[in-house]
PDB file of C-alpha atoms in Angstrom:
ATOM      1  CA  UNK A  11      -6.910 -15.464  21.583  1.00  0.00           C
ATOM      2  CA  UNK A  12      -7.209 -12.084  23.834  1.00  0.00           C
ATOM      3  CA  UNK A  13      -6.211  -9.142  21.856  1.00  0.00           C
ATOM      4  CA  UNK A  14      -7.345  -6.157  22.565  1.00  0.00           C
ATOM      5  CA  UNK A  15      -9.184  -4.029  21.066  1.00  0.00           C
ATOM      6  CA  UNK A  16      -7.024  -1.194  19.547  1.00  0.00           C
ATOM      7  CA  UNK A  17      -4.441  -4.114  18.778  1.00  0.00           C
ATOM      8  CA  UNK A  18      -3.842  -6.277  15.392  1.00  0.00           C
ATOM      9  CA  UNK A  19      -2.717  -9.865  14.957  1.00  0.00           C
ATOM     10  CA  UNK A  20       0.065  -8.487  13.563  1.00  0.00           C
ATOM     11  CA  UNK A  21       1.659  -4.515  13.890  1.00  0.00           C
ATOM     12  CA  UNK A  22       4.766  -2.795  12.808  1.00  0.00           C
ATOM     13  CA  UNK A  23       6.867  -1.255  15.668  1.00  0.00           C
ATOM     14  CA  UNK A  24       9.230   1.229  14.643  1.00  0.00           C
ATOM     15  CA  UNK A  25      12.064   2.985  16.365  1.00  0.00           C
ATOM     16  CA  UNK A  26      12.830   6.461  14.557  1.00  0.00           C
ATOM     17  CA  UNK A  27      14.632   9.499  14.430  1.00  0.00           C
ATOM     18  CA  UNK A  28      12.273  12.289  15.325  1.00  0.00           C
ATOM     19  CA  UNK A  29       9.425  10.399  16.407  1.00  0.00           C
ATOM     20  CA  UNK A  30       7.693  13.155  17.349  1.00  0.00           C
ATOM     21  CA  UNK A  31       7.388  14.442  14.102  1.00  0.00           C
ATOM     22  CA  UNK A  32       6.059  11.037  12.383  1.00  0.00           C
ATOM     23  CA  UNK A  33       2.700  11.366  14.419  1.00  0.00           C
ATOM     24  CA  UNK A  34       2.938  14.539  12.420  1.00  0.00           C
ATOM     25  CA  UNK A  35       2.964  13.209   9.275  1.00  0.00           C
ATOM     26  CA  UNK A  36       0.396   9.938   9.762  1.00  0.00           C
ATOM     27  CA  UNK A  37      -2.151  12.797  10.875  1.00  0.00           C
ATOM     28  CA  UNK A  38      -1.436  14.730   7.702  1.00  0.00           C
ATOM     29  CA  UNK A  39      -1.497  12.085   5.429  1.00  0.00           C
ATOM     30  CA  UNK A  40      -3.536   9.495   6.407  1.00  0.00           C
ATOM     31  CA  UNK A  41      -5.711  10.891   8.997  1.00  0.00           C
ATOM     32  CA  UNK A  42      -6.462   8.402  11.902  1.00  0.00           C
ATOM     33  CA  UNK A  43      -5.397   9.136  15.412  1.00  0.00           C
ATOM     34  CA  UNK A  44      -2.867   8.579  18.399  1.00  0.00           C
ATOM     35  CA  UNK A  45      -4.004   6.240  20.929  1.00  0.00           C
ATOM     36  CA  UNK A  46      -1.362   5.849  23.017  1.00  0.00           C
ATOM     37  CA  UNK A  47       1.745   7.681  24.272  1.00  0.00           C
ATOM     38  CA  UNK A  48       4.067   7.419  27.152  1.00  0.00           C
ATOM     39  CA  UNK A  49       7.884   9.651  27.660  1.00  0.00           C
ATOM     40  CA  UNK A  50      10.782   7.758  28.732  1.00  0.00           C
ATOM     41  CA  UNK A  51      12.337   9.841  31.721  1.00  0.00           C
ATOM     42  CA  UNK A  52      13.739  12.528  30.352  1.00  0.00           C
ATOM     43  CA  UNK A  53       9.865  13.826  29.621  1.00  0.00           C
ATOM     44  CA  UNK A  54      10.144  14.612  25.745  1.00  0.00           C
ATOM     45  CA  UNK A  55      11.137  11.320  24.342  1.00  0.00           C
ATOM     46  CA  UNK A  56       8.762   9.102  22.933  1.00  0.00           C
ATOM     47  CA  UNK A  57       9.318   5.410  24.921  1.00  0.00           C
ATOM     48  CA  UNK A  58       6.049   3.810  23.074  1.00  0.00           C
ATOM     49  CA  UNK A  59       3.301   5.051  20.747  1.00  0.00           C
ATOM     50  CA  UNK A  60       0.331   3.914  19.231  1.00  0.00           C
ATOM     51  CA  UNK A  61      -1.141   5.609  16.462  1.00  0.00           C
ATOM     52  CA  UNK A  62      -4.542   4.364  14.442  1.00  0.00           C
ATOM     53  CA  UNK A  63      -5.254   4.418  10.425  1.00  0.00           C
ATOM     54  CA  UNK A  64      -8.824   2.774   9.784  1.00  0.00           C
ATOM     55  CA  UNK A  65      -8.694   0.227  12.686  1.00  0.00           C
ATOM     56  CA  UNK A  66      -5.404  -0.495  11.882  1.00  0.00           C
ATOM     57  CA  UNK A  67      -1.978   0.298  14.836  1.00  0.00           C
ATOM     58  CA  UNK A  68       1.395   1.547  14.252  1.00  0.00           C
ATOM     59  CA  UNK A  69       3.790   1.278  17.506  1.00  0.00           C
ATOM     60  CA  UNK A  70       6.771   3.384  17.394  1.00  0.00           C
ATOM     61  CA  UNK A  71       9.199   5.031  19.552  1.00  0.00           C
ATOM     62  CA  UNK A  72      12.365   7.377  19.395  1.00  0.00           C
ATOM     63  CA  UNK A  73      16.012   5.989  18.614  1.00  0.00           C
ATOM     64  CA  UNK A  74      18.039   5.962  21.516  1.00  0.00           C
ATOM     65  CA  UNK A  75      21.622   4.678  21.940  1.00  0.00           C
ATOM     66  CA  UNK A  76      19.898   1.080  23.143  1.00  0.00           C
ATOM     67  CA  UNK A  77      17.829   1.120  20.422  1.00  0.00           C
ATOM     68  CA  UNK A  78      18.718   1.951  16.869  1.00  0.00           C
ATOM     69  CA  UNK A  79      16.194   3.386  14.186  1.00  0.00           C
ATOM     70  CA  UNK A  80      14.609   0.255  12.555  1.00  0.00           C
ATOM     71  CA  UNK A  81      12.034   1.562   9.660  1.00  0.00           C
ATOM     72  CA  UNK A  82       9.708  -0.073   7.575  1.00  0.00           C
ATOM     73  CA  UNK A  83       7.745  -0.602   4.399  1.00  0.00           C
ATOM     74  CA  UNK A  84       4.353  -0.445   4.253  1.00  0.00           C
ATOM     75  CA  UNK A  85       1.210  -0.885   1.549  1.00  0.00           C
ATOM     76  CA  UNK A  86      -2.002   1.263   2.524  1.00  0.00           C
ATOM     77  CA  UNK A  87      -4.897   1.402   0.425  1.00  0.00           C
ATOM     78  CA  UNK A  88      -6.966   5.094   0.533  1.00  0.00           C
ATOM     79  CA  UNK A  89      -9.884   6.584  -0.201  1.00  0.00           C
ATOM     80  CA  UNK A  90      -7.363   8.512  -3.828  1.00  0.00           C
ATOM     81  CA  UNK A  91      -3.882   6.874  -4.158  1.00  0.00           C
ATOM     82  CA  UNK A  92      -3.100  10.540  -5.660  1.00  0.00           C
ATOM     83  CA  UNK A  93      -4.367  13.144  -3.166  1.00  0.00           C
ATOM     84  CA  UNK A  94      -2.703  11.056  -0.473  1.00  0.00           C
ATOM     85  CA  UNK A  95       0.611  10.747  -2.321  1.00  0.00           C
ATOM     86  CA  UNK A  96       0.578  14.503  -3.079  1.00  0.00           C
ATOM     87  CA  UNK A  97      -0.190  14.947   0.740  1.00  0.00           C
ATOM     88  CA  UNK A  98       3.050  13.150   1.535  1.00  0.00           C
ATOM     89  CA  UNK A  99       5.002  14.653  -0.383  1.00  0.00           C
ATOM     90  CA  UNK A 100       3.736  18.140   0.826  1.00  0.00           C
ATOM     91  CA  UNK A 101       4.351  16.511   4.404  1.00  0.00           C
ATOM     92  CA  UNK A 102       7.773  16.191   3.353  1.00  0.00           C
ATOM     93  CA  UNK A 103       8.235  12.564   1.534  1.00  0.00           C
ATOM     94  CA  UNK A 104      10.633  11.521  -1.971  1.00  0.00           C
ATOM     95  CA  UNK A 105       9.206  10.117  -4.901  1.00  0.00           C
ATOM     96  CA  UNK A 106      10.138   6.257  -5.171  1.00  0.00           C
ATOM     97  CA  UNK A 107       7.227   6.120  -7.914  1.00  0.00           C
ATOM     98  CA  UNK A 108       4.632   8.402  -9.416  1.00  0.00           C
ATOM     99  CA  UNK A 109       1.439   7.423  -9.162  1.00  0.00           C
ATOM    100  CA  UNK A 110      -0.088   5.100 -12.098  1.00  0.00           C
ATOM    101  CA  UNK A 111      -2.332   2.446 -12.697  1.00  0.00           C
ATOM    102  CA  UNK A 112      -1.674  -0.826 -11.573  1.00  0.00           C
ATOM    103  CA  UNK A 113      -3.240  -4.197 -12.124  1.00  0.00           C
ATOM    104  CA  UNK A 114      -4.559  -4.118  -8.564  1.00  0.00           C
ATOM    105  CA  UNK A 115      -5.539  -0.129  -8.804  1.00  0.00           C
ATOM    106  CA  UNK A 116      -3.925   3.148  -8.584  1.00  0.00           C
ATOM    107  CA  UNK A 117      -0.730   3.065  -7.054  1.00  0.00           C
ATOM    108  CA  UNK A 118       2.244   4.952  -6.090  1.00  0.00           C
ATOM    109  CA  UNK A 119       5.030   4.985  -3.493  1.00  0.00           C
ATOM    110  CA  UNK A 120       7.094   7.348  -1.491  1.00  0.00           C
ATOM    111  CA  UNK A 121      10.036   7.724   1.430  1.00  0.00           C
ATOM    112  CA  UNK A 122       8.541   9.418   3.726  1.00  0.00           C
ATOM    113  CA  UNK A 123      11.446  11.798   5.907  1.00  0.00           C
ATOM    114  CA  UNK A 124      11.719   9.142   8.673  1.00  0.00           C
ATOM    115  CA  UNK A 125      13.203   6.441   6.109  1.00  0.00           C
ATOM    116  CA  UNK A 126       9.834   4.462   5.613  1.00  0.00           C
ATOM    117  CA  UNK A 127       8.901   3.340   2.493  1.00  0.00           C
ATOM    118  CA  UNK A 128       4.584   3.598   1.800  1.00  0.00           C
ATOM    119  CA  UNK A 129       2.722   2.100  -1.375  1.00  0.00           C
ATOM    120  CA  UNK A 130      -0.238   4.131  -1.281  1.00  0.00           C
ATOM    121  CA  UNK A 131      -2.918   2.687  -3.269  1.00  0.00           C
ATOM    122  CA  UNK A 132      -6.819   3.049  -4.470  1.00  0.00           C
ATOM    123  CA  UNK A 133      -9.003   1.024  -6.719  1.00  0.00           C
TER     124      UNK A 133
END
């Protein structure tokens, strides 16, 4: 198999209200990068994004009246489950679940403002 190299096996791809703003809030709470980013015609739009958390890709792109906001749950272990939940929530994210400790570490999870749902979790 030919995959390459800033792609997974497997990646979410997300369409979302306010796209825009989610590369935002990755940055701020997870660190990691954009890769990739390309408009639709209109110039402001995002028609496809990339962005990168510890080797790891998130595609995404802005609703539109073709496509519909599809969201997504996600578990992402960090370096402290509770500096990067407190970061979220800071960036804007809902408590689904304080953090505690868990049988397989720290964990806590939170709706972040584009309707994703993130277990962040250290051991």
């Amino acid at each position: 198999m030919n995959i390459p190299t800033t792609h997974n096996t497997l990646m979410p791809c997300l369409t979302l209200d306010n796209a825009e703003a989610f590369e935002g809030f990755l940055q701020s709470v997870f660190g990691g990068d954009l890769h990739y980013k390309s408009l639709r015609e209109d110039g402001k739009s995002i028609m496809h994004a990339e962005f990168r958390i510890d080797g790891q890709t998130i595609m995404y792109s802005q609703k539109s009246e073709q496509w519909p906001v599809r969201t997504g749950d996600f578990f992402i272990y960090v370096d402290n489950a509770d500096q990067s939940f407190q970061k979220a929530l800071n960036a804007g994210a809902t408590v689904i679940m304080e953090p505690a400790d868990q049988s397989y570490g720290r964990s806590g999870g939170i709706k972040d403002p584009f309707g994703n749902s993130w277990w962040i979790t250290s051991l």
